[in-house]
PDB file of N, CA and C in Angstrom:
ATOM      1  N   MET G   1      11.360 117.422 -78.347  1.00 70.00           N
ATOM      2  CA  MET G   1      12.388 118.078 -78.063  1.00 70.00           C
ATOM      3  C   MET G   1      13.515 118.119 -78.907  1.00 70.00           C
ATOM      4  N   THR G   2      14.038 117.362 -79.247  1.00 71.00           N
ATOM      5  CA  THR G   2      14.961 116.762 -79.902  1.00 71.00           C
ATOM      6  C   THR G   2      15.259 117.645 -81.445  1.00 71.00           C
ATOM      7  N   VAL G   3      13.832 117.476 -81.952  1.00 77.00           N
ATOM      8  CA  VAL G   3      13.734 118.244 -83.275  1.00 77.00           C
ATOM      9  C   VAL G   3      13.813 119.502 -82.851  1.00 77.00           C
ATOM     10  N   VAL G   4      13.354 120.141 -81.663  1.00 80.00           N
ATOM     11  CA  VAL G   4      13.165 121.457 -81.579  1.00 80.00           C
ATOM     12  C   VAL G   4      14.537 122.003 -81.366  1.00 80.00           C
ATOM     13  N   LEU G   5      15.432 121.196 -80.776  1.00 77.00           N
ATOM     14  CA  LEU G   5      16.479 121.717 -80.423  1.00 77.00           C
ATOM     15  C   LEU G   5      17.678 121.658 -81.486  1.00 77.00           C
ATOM     16  N   SER G   6      16.918 120.675 -82.745  1.00 79.00           N
ATOM     17  CA  SER G   6      17.996 120.704 -83.630  1.00 79.00           C
ATOM     18  C   SER G   6      17.958 122.086 -84.642  1.00 79.00           C
ATOM     19  N   GLN G   7      17.154 123.031 -84.450  1.00 81.00           N
ATOM     20  CA  GLN G   7      16.945 124.272 -84.874  1.00 81.00           C
ATOM     21  C   GLN G   7      18.257 125.357 -84.389  1.00 81.00           C
ATOM     22  N   ARG G   8      18.532 126.101 -85.191  1.00 82.00           N
ATOM     23  CA  ARG G   8      19.325 127.023 -84.338  1.00 82.00           C
ATOM     24  C   ARG G   8      18.631 127.872 -83.327  1.00 82.00           C
ATOM     25  N   PRO G   9      19.103 128.734 -82.473  1.00 83.00           N
ATOM     26  CA  PRO G   9      18.436 129.468 -81.509  1.00 83.00           C
ATOM     27  C   PRO G   9      17.820 130.699 -82.276  1.00 83.00           C
ATOM     28  N   GLY G  10      16.545 130.973 -81.865  1.00 86.00           N
ATOM     29  CA  GLY G  10      16.017 132.086 -82.628  1.00 86.00           C
ATOM     30  C   GLY G  10      14.637 131.866 -83.207  1.00 86.00           C
ATOM     31  N   PRO G  11      14.272 132.541 -83.981  1.00 88.00           N
ATOM     32  CA  PRO G  11      12.810 132.671 -84.807  1.00 88.00           C
ATOM     33  C   PRO G  11      12.573 131.121 -85.341  1.00 88.00           C
ATOM     34  N   SER G  12      13.717 130.582 -85.780  1.00 85.00           N
ATOM     35  CA  SER G  12      13.131 129.242 -86.577  1.00 85.00           C
ATOM     36  C   SER G  12      12.987 128.269 -85.366  1.00 85.00           C
ATOM     37  N   ARG G  13      13.832 128.197 -84.386  1.00 85.00           N
ATOM     38  CA  ARG G  13      13.588 127.386 -83.216  1.00 85.00           C
ATOM     39  C   ARG G  13      12.003 127.486 -82.523  1.00 85.00           C
ATOM     40  N   ARG G  14      11.833 128.666 -82.455  1.00 86.00           N
ATOM     41  CA  ARG G  14      10.423 129.326 -82.017  1.00 86.00           C
ATOM     42  C   ARG G  14       9.111 128.360 -82.804  1.00 86.00           C
ATOM     43  N   GLN G  15       9.285 128.662 -84.201  1.00 89.00           N
ATOM     44  CA  GLN G  15       8.521 128.509 -85.166  1.00 89.00           C
ATOM     45  C   GLN G  15       8.275 127.007 -84.702  1.00 89.00           C
ATOM     46  N   VAL G  16       9.472 125.925 -84.779  1.00 86.00           N
ATOM     47  CA  VAL G  16       9.285 124.644 -84.851  1.00 86.00           C
ATOM     48  C   VAL G  16       8.516 124.187 -83.541  1.00 86.00           C
ATOM     49  N   ARG G  17       8.826 124.829 -82.376  1.00 85.00           N
ATOM     50  CA  ARG G  17       8.314 124.806 -81.009  1.00 85.00           C
ATOM     51  C   ARG G  17       6.786 124.879 -81.099  1.00 85.00           C
ATOM     52  N   ASP G  18       6.422 126.118 -81.773  1.00 88.00           N
ATOM     53  CA  ASP G  18       5.138 126.471 -81.914  1.00 88.00           C
ATOM     54  C   ASP G  18       4.189 125.561 -82.541  1.00 88.00           C
ATOM     55  N   ALA G  19       4.706 125.103 -83.411  1.00 89.00           N
ATOM     56  CA  ALA G  19       4.200 124.126 -84.840  1.00 89.00           C
ATOM     57  C   ALA G  19       3.877 123.013 -83.923  1.00 89.00           C
ATOM     58  N   PHE G  20       4.901 122.291 -83.063  1.00 85.00           N
ATOM     59  CA  PHE G  20       4.427 121.085 -82.132  1.00 85.00           C
ATOM     60  C   PHE G  20       3.332 121.238 -80.984  1.00 85.00           C
ATOM     61  N   ILE G  21       3.403 122.848 -80.533  1.00 85.00           N
ATOM     62  CA  ILE G  21       2.447 122.832 -79.461  1.00 85.00           C
ATOM     63  C   ILE G  21       1.347 123.050 -79.940  1.00 85.00           C
ATOM     64  N   ALA G  22       0.881 123.585 -81.422  1.00 89.00           N
ATOM     65  CA  ALA G  22      -0.491 123.708 -81.924  1.00 89.00           C
ATOM     66  C   ALA G  22      -0.800 122.317 -82.411  1.00 89.00           C
ATOM     67  N   ALA G  23       0.103 121.271 -82.841  1.00 89.00           N
ATOM     68  CA  ALA G  23      -0.259 119.781 -83.020  1.00 89.00           C
ATOM     69  C   ALA G  23      -0.832 119.387 -81.630  1.00 89.00           C
ATOM     70  N   GLY G  24      -0.345 119.959 -80.698  1.00 83.00           N
ATOM     71  CA  GLY G  24      -0.588 119.138 -79.482  1.00 83.00           C
ATOM     72  C   GLY G  24       0.236 118.087 -78.966  1.00 83.00           C
ATOM     73  N   ASP G  25       1.546 118.223 -79.475  1.00 83.00           N
ATOM     74  CA  ASP G  25       2.543 117.213 -79.466  1.00 83.00           C
ATOM     75  C   ASP G  25       3.720 117.918 -78.559  1.00 83.00           C
ATOM     76  N   CYS G  26       3.546 118.992 -77.982  1.00 83.00           N
ATOM     77  CA  CYS G  26       4.580 119.891 -77.536  1.00 83.00           C
ATOM     78  C   CYS G  26       3.799 120.700 -76.387  1.00 83.00           C
ATOM     79  N   ARG G  27       4.348 120.839 -75.132  1.00 81.00           N
ATOM     80  CA  ARG G  27       3.705 121.561 -74.060  1.00 81.00           C
ATOM     81  C   ARG G  27       4.614 122.285 -73.079  1.00 81.00           C
ATOM     82  N   GLN G  28       4.182 123.241 -72.570  1.00 81.00           N
ATOM     83  CA  GLN G  28       4.819 123.605 -71.562  1.00 81.00           C
ATOM     84  C   GLN G  28       4.209 123.252 -70.294  1.00 81.00           C
ATOM     85  N   VAL G  29       5.041 123.027 -69.270  1.00 83.00           N
ATOM     86  CA  VAL G  29       4.469 122.193 -68.103  1.00 83.00           C
ATOM     87  C   VAL G  29       4.595 123.541 -67.119  1.00 83.00           C
ATOM     88  N   ALA G  30       3.479 123.558 -66.431  1.00 81.00           N
ATOM     89  CA  ALA G  30       3.075 124.679 -65.342  1.00 81.00           C
ATOM     90  C   ALA G  30       4.195 124.470 -64.301  1.00 81.00           C
ATOM     91  N   GLN G  31       4.427 125.899 -63.910  1.00 81.00           N
ATOM     92  CA  GLN G  31       5.204 125.713 -62.409  1.00 81.00           C
ATOM     93  C   GLN G  31       4.518 124.973 -61.255  1.00 81.00           C
ATOM     94  N   GLY G  32       4.975 124.200 -60.673  1.00 84.00           N
ATOM     95  CA  GLY G  32       4.372 123.440 -59.646  1.00 84.00           C
ATOM     96  C   GLY G  32       3.677 122.010 -60.298  1.00 84.00           C
ATOM     97  N   GLU G  33       3.871 122.002 -61.611  1.00 86.00           N
ATOM     98  CA  GLU G  33       2.942 120.746 -61.741  1.00 86.00           C
ATOM     99  C   GLU G  33       3.786 119.557 -61.438  1.00 86.00           C
ATOM    100  N   THR G  34       3.261 118.311 -61.112  1.00 89.00           N
ATOM    101  CA  THR G  34       3.952 116.926 -60.658  1.00 89.00           C
ATOM    102  C   THR G  34       4.596 116.311 -61.857  1.00 89.00           C
ATOM    103  N   VAL G  35       5.831 116.223 -61.754  1.00 88.00           N
ATOM    104  CA  VAL G  35       6.494 115.060 -62.847  1.00 88.00           C
ATOM    105  C   VAL G  35       7.265 114.156 -62.154  1.00 88.00           C
ATOM    106  N   THR G  36       7.266 112.990 -62.502  1.00 91.00           N
ATOM    107  CA  THR G  36       8.131 111.665 -62.017  1.00 91.00           C
ATOM    108  C   THR G  36       9.040 111.401 -63.192  1.00 91.00           C
ATOM    109  N   TRP G  37      10.382 111.525 -62.559  1.00 91.00           N
ATOM    110  CA  TRP G  37      11.640 111.237 -63.143  1.00 91.00           C
ATOM    111  C   TRP G  37      11.454 109.822 -63.637  1.00 91.00           C
ATOM    112  N   THR G  38      11.720 109.226 -65.031  1.00 92.00           N
ATOM    113  CA  THR G  38      11.394 108.008 -65.337  1.00 92.00           C
ATOM    114  C   THR G  38      12.435 107.274 -65.927  1.00 92.00           C
ATOM    115  N   ALA G  39      13.371 107.795 -66.303  1.00 92.00           N
ATOM    116  CA  ALA G  39      14.693 107.128 -66.958  1.00 92.00           C
ATOM    117  C   ALA G  39      15.813 108.047 -66.750  1.00 92.00           C
ATOM    118  N   PRO G  40      16.992 107.509 -67.138  1.00 92.00           N
ATOM    119  CA  PRO G  40      18.440 108.371 -67.147  1.00 92.00           C
ATOM    120  C   PRO G  40      18.353 109.452 -67.870  1.00 92.00           C
ATOM    121  N   ILE G  41      18.921 110.506 -67.734  1.00 90.00           N
ATOM    122  CA  ILE G  41      19.153 111.585 -68.760  1.00 90.00           C
ATOM    123  C   ILE G  41      19.906 111.252 -69.915  1.00 90.00           C
ATOM    124  N   ALA G  42      19.373 112.172 -71.006  1.00 89.00           N
ATOM    125  CA  ALA G  42      19.767 111.846 -72.119  1.00 89.00           C
ATOM    126  C   ALA G  42      20.482 113.240 -72.729  1.00 89.00           C
ATOM    127  N   ILE G  43      21.400 113.128 -73.148  1.00 90.00           N
ATOM    128  CA  ILE G  43      22.560 114.492 -73.367  1.00 90.00           C
ATOM    129  C   ILE G  43      22.060 114.795 -75.014  1.00 90.00           C
ATOM    130  N   VAL G  44      21.453 115.888 -75.413  1.00 86.00           N
ATOM    131  CA  VAL G  44      21.559 115.879 -76.662  1.00 86.00           C
ATOM    132  C   VAL G  44      22.470 117.588 -76.828  1.00 86.00           C
ATOM    133  N   THR G  45      23.116 117.903 -78.132  1.00 86.00           N
ATOM    134  CA  THR G  45      23.708 119.076 -78.487  1.00 86.00           C
ATOM    135  C   THR G  45      22.852 120.025 -79.213  1.00 86.00           C
ATOM    136  N   PRO G  46      22.126 120.702 -78.656  1.00 83.00           N
ATOM    137  CA  PRO G  46      21.478 121.735 -79.466  1.00 83.00           C
ATOM    138  C   PRO G  46      22.483 122.706 -80.642  1.00 83.00           C
ATOM    139  N   GLN G  47      21.869 122.796 -81.965  1.00 81.00           N
ATOM    140  CA  GLN G  47      22.520 123.490 -82.904  1.00 81.00           C
ATOM    141  C   GLN G  47      22.846 124.659 -82.359  1.00 81.00           C
ATOM    142  N   GLY G  48      24.173 125.264 -82.245  1.00 82.00           N
ATOM    143  CA  GLY G  48      24.518 126.563 -82.083  1.00 82.00           C
ATOM    144  C   GLY G  48      24.690 126.696 -80.612  1.00 82.00           C
ATOM    145  N   GLU G  49      24.788 125.445 -79.726  1.00 84.00           N
ATOM    146  CA  GLU G  49      24.788 125.652 -78.224  1.00 84.00           C
ATOM    147  C   GLU G  49      25.516 124.385 -77.653  1.00 84.00           C
ATOM    148  N   GLY G  50      25.815 124.681 -76.579  1.00 86.00           N
ATOM    149  CA  GLY G  50      26.638 123.603 -75.622  1.00 86.00           C
ATOM    150  C   GLY G  50      25.416 122.234 -75.465  1.00 86.00           C
ATOM    151  N   PRO G  51      26.052 121.107 -74.714  1.00 88.00           N
ATOM    152  CA  PRO G  51      25.145 120.208 -74.348  1.00 88.00           C
ATOM    153  C   PRO G  51      24.022 120.467 -73.693  1.00 88.00           C
ATOM    154  N   ALA G  52      23.147 119.504 -73.719  1.00 85.00           N
ATOM    155  CA  ALA G  52      21.527 119.852 -72.753  1.00 85.00           C
ATOM    156  C   ALA G  52      21.254 118.508 -72.164  1.00 85.00           C
ATOM    157  N   GLU G  53      20.645 118.692 -71.139  1.00 88.00           N
ATOM    158  CA  GLU G  53      20.341 117.267 -70.660  1.00 88.00           C
ATOM    159  C   GLU G  53      19.119 116.883 -70.448  1.00 88.00           C
ATOM    160  N   LEU G  54      18.204 116.363 -71.010  1.00 88.00           N
ATOM    161  CA  LEU G  54      17.039 116.057 -71.000  1.00 88.00           C
ATOM    162  C   LEU G  54      16.577 114.855 -69.970  1.00 88.00           C
ATOM    163  N   VAL G  55      15.556 115.331 -69.277  1.00 89.00           N
ATOM    164  CA  VAL G  55      15.037 114.275 -68.202  1.00 89.00           C
ATOM    165  C   VAL G  55      13.592 113.464 -69.041  1.00 89.00           C
ATOM    166  N   PRO G  56      13.438 112.412 -69.177  1.00 91.00           N
ATOM    167  CA  PRO G  56      12.291 111.755 -69.493  1.00 91.00           C
ATOM    168  C   PRO G  56      11.418 111.572 -68.010  1.00 91.00           C
ATOM    169  N   VAL G  57      10.228 111.998 -68.224  1.00 91.00           N
ATOM    170  CA  VAL G  57       9.302 112.070 -67.096  1.00 91.00           C
ATOM    171  C   VAL G  57       7.700 111.634 -67.437  1.00 91.00           C
ATOM    172  N   THR G  58       7.235 111.453 -66.695  1.00 92.00           N
ATOM    173  CA  THR G  58       5.666 111.117 -66.734  1.00 92.00           C
ATOM    174  C   THR G  58       5.003 112.574 -65.917  1.00 92.00           C
ATOM    175  N   LEU G  59       3.949 113.070 -66.518  1.00 90.00           N
ATOM    176  CA  LEU G  59       3.347 114.144 -65.681  1.00 90.00           C
ATOM    177  C   LEU G  59       2.175 113.570 -64.834  1.00 90.00           C
ATOM    178  N   SER G  60       1.601 114.384 -64.272  1.00 89.00           N
ATOM    179  CA  SER G  60       0.570 113.909 -63.295  1.00 89.00           C
ATOM    180  C   SER G  60      -0.726 113.309 -64.013  1.00 89.00           C
ATOM    181  N   ASP G  61      -0.765 113.854 -65.018  1.00 89.00           N
ATOM    182  CA  ASP G  61      -2.143 112.940 -66.060  1.00 89.00           C
ATOM    183  C   ASP G  61      -1.569 112.209 -66.754  1.00 89.00           C
ATOM    184  N   GLY G  62      -0.418 111.764 -66.602  1.00 91.00           N
ATOM    185  CA  GLY G  62      -0.152 110.005 -67.340  1.00 91.00           C
ATOM    186  C   GLY G  62       0.674 110.288 -68.533  1.00 91.00           C
ATOM    187  N   SER G  63       0.563 111.733 -69.264  1.00 88.00           N
ATOM    188  CA  SER G  63       1.395 111.878 -70.489  1.00 88.00           C
ATOM    189  C   SER G  63       3.013 111.988 -70.118  1.00 88.00           C
ATOM    190  N   THR G  64       3.492 111.366 -71.008  1.00 89.00           N
ATOM    191  CA  THR G  64       5.081 111.328 -71.073  1.00 89.00           C
ATOM    192  C   THR G  64       5.672 112.181 -71.844  1.00 89.00           C
ATOM    193  N   GLY G  65       7.221 112.289 -71.525  1.00 86.00           N
ATOM    194  CA  GLY G  65       7.904 113.248 -72.465  1.00 86.00           C
ATOM    195  C   GLY G  65       9.206 113.737 -71.974  1.00 86.00           C
ATOM    196  N   VAL G  66       9.934 114.299 -72.357  1.00 86.00           N
ATOM    197  CA  VAL G  66      11.119 114.810 -71.748  1.00 86.00           C
ATOM    198  C   VAL G  66      11.145 116.171 -71.503  1.00 86.00           C
ATOM    199  N   LEU G  67      11.773 116.888 -70.411  1.00 85.00           N
ATOM    200  CA  LEU G  67      11.933 118.283 -70.189  1.00 85.00           C
ATOM    201  C   LEU G  67      13.469 118.325 -70.010  1.00 85.00           C
ATOM    202  N   LEU G  68      13.856 119.714 -69.937  1.00 82.00           N
ATOM    203  CA  LEU G  68      15.235 119.949 -69.814  1.00 82.00           C
ATOM    204  C   LEU G  68      15.620 120.076 -68.348  1.00 82.00           C
ATOM    205  N   LYS G  69      16.920 119.492 -67.934  1.00 83.00           N
ATOM    206  CA  LYS G  69      16.811 119.370 -66.564  1.00 83.00           C
ATOM    207  C   LYS G  69      17.004 120.508 -66.015  1.00 83.00           C
ATOM    208  N   ASP G  70      17.638 121.700 -66.616  1.00 76.00           N
ATOM    209  CA  ASP G  70      17.607 123.122 -65.885  1.00 76.00           C
ATOM    210  C   ASP G  70      16.384 123.504 -65.585  1.00 76.00           C
ATOM    211  N   GLY G  71      15.163 123.007 -66.419  1.00 70.00           N
ATOM    212  CA  GLY G  71      13.856 123.496 -66.165  1.00 70.00           C
ATOM    213  C   GLY G  71      12.968 122.962 -64.804  1.00 70.00           C
ATOM    214  N   ILE G  72      13.602 121.923 -64.323  1.00 67.00           N
ATOM    215  CA  ILE G  72      13.137 121.438 -63.282  1.00 67.00           C
ATOM    216  C   ILE G  72      14.085 120.993 -62.124  1.00 67.00           C
ATOM    217  N   LEU G  73      15.344 121.212 -62.291  1.00 61.00           N
ATOM    218  CA  LEU G  73      16.315 121.370 -61.090  1.00 61.00           C
ATOM    219  C   LEU G  73      16.963 122.638 -60.890  1.00 61.00           C
ATOM    220  N   PRO G  74      16.995 123.132 -59.775  1.00 57.00           N
ATOM    221  CA  PRO G  74      18.006 124.384 -59.759  1.00 57.00           C
ATOM    222  C   PRO G  74      19.222 124.484 -60.182  1.00 57.00           C
ATOM    223  N   ARG G  75      19.625 125.324 -60.565  1.00 56.00           N
ATOM    224  CA  ARG G  75      21.280 125.302 -61.440  1.00 56.00           C
ATOM    225  C   ARG G  75      22.133 125.312 -60.085  1.00 56.00           C
ATOM    226  N   SER G  76      23.305 124.827 -60.380  1.00 59.00           N
ATOM    227  CA  SER G  76      24.461 124.855 -59.205  1.00 59.00           C
ATOM    228  C   SER G  76      24.629 126.320 -59.194  1.00 59.00           C
ATOM    229  N   PRO G  77      25.169 126.691 -57.645  1.00 60.00           N
ATOM    230  CA  PRO G  77      25.487 128.288 -57.559  1.00 60.00           C
ATOM    231  C   PRO G  77      26.741 128.262 -58.565  1.00 60.00           C
ATOM    232  N   ALA G  78      26.731 129.386 -59.243  1.00 55.00           N
ATOM    233  CA  ALA G  78      28.285 129.662 -59.867  1.00 55.00           C
ATOM    234  C   ALA G  78      29.525 129.735 -58.733  1.00 55.00           C
ATOM    235  N   ARG G  79      30.654 129.408 -58.843  1.00 51.00           N
ATOM    236  CA  ARG G  79      31.794 129.416 -58.034  1.00 51.00           C
ATOM    237  C   ARG G  79      32.714 130.603 -58.560  1.00 51.00           C
TER     238      ARG G  79
END
């Protein structure tokens, strides 16, 4: 995820992500898939964006990785 987010937003980031997906090193988790939060949140700053929170997880099939916190927890309502 850090390698993907180190690219500027746009086509180059998608190309890096797609290359990792094709190699089996990255995948999108299906909505409703069970994940277990396994360690403290890590903060990364994607190139050209504000900080992002990465959550280390284990999926129901035993594979491990990180997800964007906004992808697994609802955002706080805007005030």
